[in-house]
Coordinates of C-alpha atoms in Angstrom, one line a residue:
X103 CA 20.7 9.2 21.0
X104 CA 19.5 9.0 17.7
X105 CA 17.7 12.4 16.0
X106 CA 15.0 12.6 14.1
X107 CA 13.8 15.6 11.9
X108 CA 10.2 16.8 11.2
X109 CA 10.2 18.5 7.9
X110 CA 7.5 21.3 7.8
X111 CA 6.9 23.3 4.5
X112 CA 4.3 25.5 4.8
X113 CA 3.0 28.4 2.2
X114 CA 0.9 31.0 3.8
X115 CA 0.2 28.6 7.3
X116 CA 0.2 31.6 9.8
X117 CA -3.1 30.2 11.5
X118 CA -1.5 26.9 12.1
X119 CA 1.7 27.5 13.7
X120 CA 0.1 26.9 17.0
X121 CA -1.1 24.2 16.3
X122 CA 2.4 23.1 14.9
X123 CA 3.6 24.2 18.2
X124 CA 1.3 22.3 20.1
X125 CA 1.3 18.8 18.5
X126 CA 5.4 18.8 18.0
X127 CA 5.3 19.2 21.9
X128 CA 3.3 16.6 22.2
X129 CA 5.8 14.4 19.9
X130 CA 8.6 15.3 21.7
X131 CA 6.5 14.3 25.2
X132 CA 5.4 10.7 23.3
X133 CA 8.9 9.9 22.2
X134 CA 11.6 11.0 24.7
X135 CA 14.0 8.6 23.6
X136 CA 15.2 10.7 20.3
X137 CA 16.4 13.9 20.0
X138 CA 14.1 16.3 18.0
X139 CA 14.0 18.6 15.3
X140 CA 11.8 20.6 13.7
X141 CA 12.6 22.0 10.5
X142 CA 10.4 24.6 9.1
X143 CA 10.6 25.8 5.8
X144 CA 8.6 29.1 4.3
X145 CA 7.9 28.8 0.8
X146 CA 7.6 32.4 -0.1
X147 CA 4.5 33.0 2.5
X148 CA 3.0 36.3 2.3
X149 CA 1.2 36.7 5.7
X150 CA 3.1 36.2 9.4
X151 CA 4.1 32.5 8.5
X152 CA 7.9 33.4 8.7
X153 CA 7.4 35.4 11.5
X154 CA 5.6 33.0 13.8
X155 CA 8.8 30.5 12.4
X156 CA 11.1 32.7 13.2
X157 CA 9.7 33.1 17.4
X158 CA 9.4 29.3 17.5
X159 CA 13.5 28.3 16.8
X160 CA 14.1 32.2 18.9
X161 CA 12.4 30.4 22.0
X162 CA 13.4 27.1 21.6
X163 CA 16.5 26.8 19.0
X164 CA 17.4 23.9 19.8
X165 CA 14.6 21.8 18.5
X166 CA 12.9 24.3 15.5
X167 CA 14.9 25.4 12.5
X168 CA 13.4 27.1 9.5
X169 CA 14.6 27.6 5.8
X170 CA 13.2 31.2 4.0
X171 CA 12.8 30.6 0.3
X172 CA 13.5 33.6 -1.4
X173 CA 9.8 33.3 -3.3
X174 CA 7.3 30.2 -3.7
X175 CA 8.4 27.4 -5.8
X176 CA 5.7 25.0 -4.5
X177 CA 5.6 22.3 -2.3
X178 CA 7.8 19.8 -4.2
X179 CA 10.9 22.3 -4.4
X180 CA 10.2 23.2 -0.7
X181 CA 10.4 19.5 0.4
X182 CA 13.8 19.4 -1.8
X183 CA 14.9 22.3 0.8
X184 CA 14.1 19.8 3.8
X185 CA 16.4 17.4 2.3
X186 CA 19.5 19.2 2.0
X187 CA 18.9 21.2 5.4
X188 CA 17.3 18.2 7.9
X189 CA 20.1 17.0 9.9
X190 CA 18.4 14.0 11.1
X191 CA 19.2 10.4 11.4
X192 CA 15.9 9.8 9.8
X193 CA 13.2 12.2 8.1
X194 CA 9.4 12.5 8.8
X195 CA 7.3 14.7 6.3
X196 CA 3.8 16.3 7.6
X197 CA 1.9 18.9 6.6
X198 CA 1.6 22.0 7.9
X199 CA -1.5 22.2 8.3
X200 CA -1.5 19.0 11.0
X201 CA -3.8 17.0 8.8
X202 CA -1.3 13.7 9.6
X203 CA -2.0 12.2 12.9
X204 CA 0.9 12.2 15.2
X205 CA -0.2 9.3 16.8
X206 CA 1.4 7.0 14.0
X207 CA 5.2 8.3 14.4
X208 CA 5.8 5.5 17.4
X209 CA 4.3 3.0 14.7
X210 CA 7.0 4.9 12.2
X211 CA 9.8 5.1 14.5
X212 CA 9.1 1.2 15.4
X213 CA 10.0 -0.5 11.6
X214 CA 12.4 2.1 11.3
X215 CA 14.4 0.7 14.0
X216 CA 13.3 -2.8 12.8
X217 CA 15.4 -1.7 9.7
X218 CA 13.1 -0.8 7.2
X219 CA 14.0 2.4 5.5
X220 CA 10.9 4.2 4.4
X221 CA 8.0 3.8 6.4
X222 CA 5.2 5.7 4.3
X223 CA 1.1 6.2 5.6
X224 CA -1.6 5.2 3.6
X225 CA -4.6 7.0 3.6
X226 CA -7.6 4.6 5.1
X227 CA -9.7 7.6 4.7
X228 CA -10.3 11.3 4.6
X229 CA -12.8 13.9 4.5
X230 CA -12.8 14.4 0.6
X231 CA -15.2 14.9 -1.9
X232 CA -15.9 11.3 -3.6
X233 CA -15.4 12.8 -6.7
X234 CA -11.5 13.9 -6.0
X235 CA -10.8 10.3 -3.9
X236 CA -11.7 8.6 -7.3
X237 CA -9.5 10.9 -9.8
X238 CA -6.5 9.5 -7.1
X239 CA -7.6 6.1 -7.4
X240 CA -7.7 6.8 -11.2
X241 CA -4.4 8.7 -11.4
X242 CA -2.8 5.9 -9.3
X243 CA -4.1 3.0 -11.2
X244 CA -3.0 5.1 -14.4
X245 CA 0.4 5.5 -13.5
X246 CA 1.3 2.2 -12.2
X247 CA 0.1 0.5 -15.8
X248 CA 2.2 3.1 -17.5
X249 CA 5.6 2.1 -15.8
X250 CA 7.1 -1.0 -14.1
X251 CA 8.0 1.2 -10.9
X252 CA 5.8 0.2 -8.3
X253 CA 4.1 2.9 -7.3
X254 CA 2.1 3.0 -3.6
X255 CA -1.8 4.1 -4.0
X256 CA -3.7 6.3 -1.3
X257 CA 0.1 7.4 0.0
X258 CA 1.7 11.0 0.1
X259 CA 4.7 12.4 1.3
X260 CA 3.8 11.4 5.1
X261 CA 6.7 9.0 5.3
X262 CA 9.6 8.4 7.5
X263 CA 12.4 8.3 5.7
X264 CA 16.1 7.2 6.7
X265 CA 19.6 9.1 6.3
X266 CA 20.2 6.7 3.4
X267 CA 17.2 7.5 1.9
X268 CA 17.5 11.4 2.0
X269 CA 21.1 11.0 0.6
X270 CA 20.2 9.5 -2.3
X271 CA 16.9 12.0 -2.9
X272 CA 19.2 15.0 -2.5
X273 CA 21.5 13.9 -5.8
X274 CA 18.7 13.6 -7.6
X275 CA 18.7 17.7 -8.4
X276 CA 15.9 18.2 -11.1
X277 CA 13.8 20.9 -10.8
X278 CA 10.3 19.3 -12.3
X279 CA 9.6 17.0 -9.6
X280 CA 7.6 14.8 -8.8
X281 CA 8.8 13.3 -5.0
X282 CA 6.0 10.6 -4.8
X283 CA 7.8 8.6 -7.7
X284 CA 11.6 8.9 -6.7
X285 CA 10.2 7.2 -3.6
X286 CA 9.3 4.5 -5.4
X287 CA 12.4 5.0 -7.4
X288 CA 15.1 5.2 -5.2
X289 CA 14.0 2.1 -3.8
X290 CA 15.6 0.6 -0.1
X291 CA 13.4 -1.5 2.1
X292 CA 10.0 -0.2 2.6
X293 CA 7.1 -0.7 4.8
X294 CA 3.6 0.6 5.1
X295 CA 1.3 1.6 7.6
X296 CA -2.7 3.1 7.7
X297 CA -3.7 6.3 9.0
X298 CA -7.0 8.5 9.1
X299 CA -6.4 11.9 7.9
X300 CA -7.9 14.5 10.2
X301 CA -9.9 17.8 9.3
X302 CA -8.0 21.2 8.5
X303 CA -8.8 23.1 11.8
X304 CA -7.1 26.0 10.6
X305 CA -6.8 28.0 7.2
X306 CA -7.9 26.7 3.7
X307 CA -5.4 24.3 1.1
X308 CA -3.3 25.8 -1.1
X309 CA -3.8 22.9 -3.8
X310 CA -5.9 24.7 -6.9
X311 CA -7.6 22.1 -9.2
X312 CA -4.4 23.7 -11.7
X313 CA -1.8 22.6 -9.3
X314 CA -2.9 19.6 -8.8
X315 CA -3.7 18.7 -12.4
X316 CA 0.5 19.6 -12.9
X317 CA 1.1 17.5 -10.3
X318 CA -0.1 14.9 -12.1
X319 CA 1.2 15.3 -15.6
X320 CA 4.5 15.6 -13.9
X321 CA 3.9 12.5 -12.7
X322 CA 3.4 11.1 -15.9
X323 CA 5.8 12.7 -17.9
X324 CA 8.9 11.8 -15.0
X325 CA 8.5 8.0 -14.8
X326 CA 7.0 7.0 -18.5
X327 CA 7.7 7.4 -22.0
X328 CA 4.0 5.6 -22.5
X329 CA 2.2 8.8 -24.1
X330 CA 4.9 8.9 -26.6
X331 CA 4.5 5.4 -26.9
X332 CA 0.7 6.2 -27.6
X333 CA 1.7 8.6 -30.0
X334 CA 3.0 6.6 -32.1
X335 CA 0.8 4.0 -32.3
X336 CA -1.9 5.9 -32.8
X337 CA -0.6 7.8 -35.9
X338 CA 0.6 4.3 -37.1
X339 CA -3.0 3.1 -36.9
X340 CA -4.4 6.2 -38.3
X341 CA -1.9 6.2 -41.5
X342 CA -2.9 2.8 -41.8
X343 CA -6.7 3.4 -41.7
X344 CA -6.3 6.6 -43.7
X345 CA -4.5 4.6 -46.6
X346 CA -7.0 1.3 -46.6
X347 CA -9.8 4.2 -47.0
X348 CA -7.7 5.2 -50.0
X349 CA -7.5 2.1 -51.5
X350 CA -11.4 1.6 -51.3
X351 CA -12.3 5.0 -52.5
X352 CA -9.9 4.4 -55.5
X353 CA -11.5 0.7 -56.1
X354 CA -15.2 1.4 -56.0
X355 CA -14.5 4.8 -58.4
X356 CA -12.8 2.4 -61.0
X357 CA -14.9 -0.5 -60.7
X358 CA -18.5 1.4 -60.1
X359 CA -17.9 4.7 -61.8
X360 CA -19.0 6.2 -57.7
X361 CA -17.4 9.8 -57.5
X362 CA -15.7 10.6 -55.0
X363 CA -17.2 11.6 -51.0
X364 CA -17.9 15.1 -50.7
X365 CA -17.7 17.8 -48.4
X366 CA -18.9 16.2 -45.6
X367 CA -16.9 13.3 -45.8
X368 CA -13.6 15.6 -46.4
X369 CA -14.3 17.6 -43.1
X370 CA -14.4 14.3 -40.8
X371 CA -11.4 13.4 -41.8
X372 CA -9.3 16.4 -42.1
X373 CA -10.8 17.4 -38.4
X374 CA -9.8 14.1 -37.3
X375 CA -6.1 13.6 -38.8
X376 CA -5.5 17.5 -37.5
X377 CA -6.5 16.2 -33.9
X378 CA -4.5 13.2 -33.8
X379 CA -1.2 15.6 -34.8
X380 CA -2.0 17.9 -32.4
X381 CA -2.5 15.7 -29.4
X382 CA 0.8 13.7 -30.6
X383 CA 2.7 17.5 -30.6
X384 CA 0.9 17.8 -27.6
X385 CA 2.2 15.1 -25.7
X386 CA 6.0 15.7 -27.2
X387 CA 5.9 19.1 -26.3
X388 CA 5.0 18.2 -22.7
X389 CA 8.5 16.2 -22.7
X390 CA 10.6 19.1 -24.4
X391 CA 9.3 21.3 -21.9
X392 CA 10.6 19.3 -19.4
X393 CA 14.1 18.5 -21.2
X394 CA 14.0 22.3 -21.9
X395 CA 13.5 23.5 -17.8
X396 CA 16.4 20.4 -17.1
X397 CA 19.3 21.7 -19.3
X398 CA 19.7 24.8 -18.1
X399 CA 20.7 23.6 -14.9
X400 CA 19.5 25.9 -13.1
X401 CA 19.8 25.4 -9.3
X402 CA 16.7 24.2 -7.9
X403 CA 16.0 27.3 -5.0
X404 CA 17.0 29.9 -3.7
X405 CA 16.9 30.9 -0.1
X406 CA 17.1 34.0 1.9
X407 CA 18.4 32.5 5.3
X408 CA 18.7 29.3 7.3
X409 CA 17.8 30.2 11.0
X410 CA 18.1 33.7 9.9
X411 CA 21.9 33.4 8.9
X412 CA 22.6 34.3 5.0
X413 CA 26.0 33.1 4.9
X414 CA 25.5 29.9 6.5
X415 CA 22.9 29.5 3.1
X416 CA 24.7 30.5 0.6
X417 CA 27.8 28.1 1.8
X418 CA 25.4 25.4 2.9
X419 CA 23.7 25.4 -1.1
X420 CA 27.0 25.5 -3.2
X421 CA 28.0 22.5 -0.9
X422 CA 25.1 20.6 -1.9
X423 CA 25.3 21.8 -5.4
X424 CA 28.7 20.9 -5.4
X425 CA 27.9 17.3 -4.0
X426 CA 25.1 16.3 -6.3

């Protein structure tokens, strides 16, 4: 029998562990042909999140698991737990929060067994603000014209993902991450399918407009070199515009006897050139910073137990490190 793992993370998700509870009955009711687990991981919660965890794989230990991460490092270094901890043949991501239907993972489990290696959701629609669906449909449309990685629009992380799959996310160890492109850029057979995204019916999101604006600059900055690209180009056509305007000042001043602009004139262009060189060190510095958090190879998490067990963590992560 095959056996598939539900990865959980969840930051501060005390009101919806019931509902966790409820609906991964429910999976396990739908789909009695696999053997089930539910891994759990709390990203540094600070209400009863790793409490309520903690009863669920107490009562029932053979299907719920949970990772404690010694603090919050966000969803995307939480998910990077999953993968080294899910023991699965295959992986399925939700959200805590039970906004991804579970009424899709017989559609998931159905290509998956077809062969198809990554079965990711795309959103047919959700209860958003029109405002923040079109910044995604922006942000998508963006990033897909800035690399040649083909990059799915209106999809997440609610995917199903094979063992072959996970294997090759967990040796990719970086710490800024950005999971929706090594999807993409991993590669393996993939296959998409539509859901509806249902209503939060418990607590509030954790995404900040900050948080989510990092999200996509990491984005960005992971898969393209474009904005340096952009960089250059524009201080290319700058220096080249800055130096025709010399020659024409100097050629109407010799052959008319004009002075030369004044203040004004001065001003626009000093304002304009000191722009352009800080949005180019801008843009550079957003890759240092990302070359400067990779070098020092620090490990990607720290955790404070699997299943409750220290020494079962700290063996489990130097085996990974040691792997990757």
């Amino acid at each position: 029998m095959k056996k598939i793992t539900i990865l959980l993370p969840a930051y501060n998700e005390e009101a919806s562990i019931a509902l966790i509870e409820q609906n991964m009955a429910q999976v396990m009711r739908d789909n009695p042909g696999y053997d089930w687990e539910f891994l759990l991981v709390n990203d540094g919660s600070t209400d009863r999140t790793l409490q309520q965890m903690i009863r669920l794989h107490r009562d029932d230990p053979a299907h719920y698991s949970y990772v404690d991460l010694s603090r919050n490092y966000g969803k995307e270094i939480a998910m990077m737990a999953g993968f080294d901890y899910a023991t699965g043949d295959a992986l399925i991501i939700m959200d805590a929060d039970m906004q991804h239907p579970i009424d899709v993972i017989p559609e998931m489990l159905r290509y998956w067994q077809e062969g198809y290696d990554d079965v990711y959701a795309q959103r047919q629609g959700s209860n958003e603000s029109w405002l923040k669906r079109k910044t995604s449909q922006w942000y998508y449309r963006l990033l897909q014209s800035l690399t040649n990685i083909p990059i799915q629009q209106d999809t997440g992380d609610f995917r199903l993902l094979d063992r072959s799959c996970i294997e090759a996310l967990k040796r990719m160890r970086e710490v800024e991450r950005n999971t929706k492109g090594m999807y993409s850029w991993i590669g393996f057979r993939k296959k998409g399918i539509f859901y509806r995204q249902r209503e939060r019916r418990q607590g509030t999101s954790k995404w900040s407009l900050m948080s989510l604006v990092n999200l996509a600059l990491n984005g960005i900055t992971s898969y393209t070199t474009a904005p340096l690209r952009l960089a250059s180009i524009l201080g290319l056509l700058v220096s080249a515009a800055a130096f025709i305007y010399l020659i024409y000042i100097i050629v109407v001043t010799n052959l008319y006897g004009e002075p030369v602009q004044g203040y004004p004139t001065i001003m626009v262009t000093l304002l304009f050139l000191g722009g352009v060189q800080l949005l180019s060190l801008g843009i550079v510095g957003e890759y240092l910073g990302r070359v400067f958090n990779e070098v020092k190879r620090r490990p990607g998490y720290f955790i404070n137990s699997y299943n409750g067990n220290r020494n079962d963590a700290s063996s489990h992560a130097q085996a990974t490190e040691a792997e990757s």
